[in-house]
Amino acid sequence: MSTRTEHARLATVFAALSDETRWSILTELGRADLSASALASRLPVSRQAIAKHLSSLESAGLVEPLKVGRELRFRALGAQLAATARALDEIGAAWDRRLAAIKEIAESAQE
């Protein structure tokens, strides 16, 4: 995956996760596959608003629809979150390396 594509993917994920309601939905879906109606009964948000938030989460690859009988439920997808966590770890590791290099330069200048 190109860097530009990866940045676009991360921006989409972070935009989807930047809303408190979507975090709550994702948390509930982490516990169980649920329909929009079931989510609306658990959260202080209308079913229509839940459907809109689910669409954003689905576009970001964070949830997928799952047909169970006549009901459409949604499932949280851990792969996208894991990929995002790995990207953040890589950024953190790069910053640690840079800080270590700066510390080494500063310490060698004092000697």
XYZ file of C-alpha atoms in Angstrom:
111
model
C 0.000 0.000 0.000
C 1.410 3.389 -0.946
C 2.088 5.958 1.743
C -0.561 8.275 0.286
C -3.156 5.477 0.299
C -2.201 4.530 3.868
C -2.526 8.166 4.979
C -5.945 8.395 3.327
C -7.015 5.171 5.062
C -5.842 6.464 8.438
C -7.560 9.816 7.906
C -10.820 8.018 7.105
C -10.539 5.843 10.213
C -9.696 8.766 12.490
C -12.522 10.860 11.038
C -14.930 8.001 11.742
C -13.595 7.575 15.266
C -13.645 11.295 16.066
C -17.300 11.192 17.065
C -18.272 10.138 20.610
C -21.438 8.389 19.426
C -19.490 6.320 16.908
C -17.086 5.324 19.684
C -20.067 4.196 21.746
C -21.489 2.246 18.805
C -18.139 0.588 18.155
C -17.831 -0.302 21.830
C -21.294 -1.896 21.843
C -20.511 -3.815 18.645
C -17.311 -5.040 20.247
C -19.490 -6.826 22.801
C -22.008 -8.302 20.355
C -23.336 -8.088 16.812
C -26.330 -5.735 16.998
C -28.949 -4.177 14.732
C -29.448 -0.422 14.436
C -32.649 -0.792 16.487
C -30.828 -2.673 19.248
C -28.126 -0.013 19.291
C -30.763 2.730 19.480
C -32.300 1.035 22.522
C -28.908 1.056 24.283
C -27.710 4.535 23.319
C -29.364 7.952 23.670
C -29.575 8.360 19.906
C -32.384 7.767 17.392
C -32.343 4.745 15.102
C -31.936 7.079 12.117
C -28.884 8.696 13.676
C -27.482 5.254 14.493
C -27.923 4.235 10.841
C -25.993 7.323 9.723
C -23.172 6.608 12.168
C -23.076 2.952 11.088
C -22.694 4.090 7.492
C -19.656 6.191 8.457
C -18.142 3.310 10.393
C -18.792 0.916 7.499
C -17.194 3.337 5.013
C -14.095 3.407 7.218
C -14.007 -0.398 7.269
C -14.646 -0.543 10.999
C -17.949 -2.453 10.880
C -19.712 -4.724 8.416
C -23.386 -5.607 7.987
C -24.411 -9.157 8.770
C -27.779 -10.623 7.765
C -29.222 -12.770 10.568
C -32.604 -14.101 9.500
C -34.633 -11.029 8.585
C -32.539 -8.750 10.754
C -29.541 -6.727 9.600
C -26.950 -6.662 12.334
C -23.544 -5.026 12.392
C -20.235 -6.483 13.476
C -17.077 -4.626 14.558
C -14.037 -5.451 12.437
C -10.847 -5.655 14.447
C -8.503 -5.803 11.436
C -8.886 -2.110 10.619
C -8.355 -1.111 14.255
C -5.301 -3.386 14.496
C -3.828 -1.843 11.319
C -4.433 1.630 12.760
C -2.762 0.641 16.043
C 0.263 -0.686 14.114
C 0.527 2.605 12.196
C 0.440 4.581 15.460
C 3.076 2.253 16.957
C 5.334 2.890 13.948
C 4.955 6.653 14.364
C 5.698 6.358 18.085
C 8.771 4.214 17.423
C 10.069 6.730 14.864
C 9.670 9.538 17.413
C 11.484 7.465 20.048
C 14.399 6.896 17.632
C 14.579 10.613 16.819
C 14.495 11.590 20.500
C 17.230 9.051 21.280
C 19.377 10.530 18.483
C 18.813 14.070 19.793
C 19.718 12.947 23.325
C 22.912 11.307 22.046
C 23.899 14.469 20.160
C 23.175 16.649 23.194
C 25.159 14.395 25.529
C 28.125 14.200 23.151
C 28.169 18.013 22.850
C 28.521 18.322 26.653
C 31.589 16.089 26.740
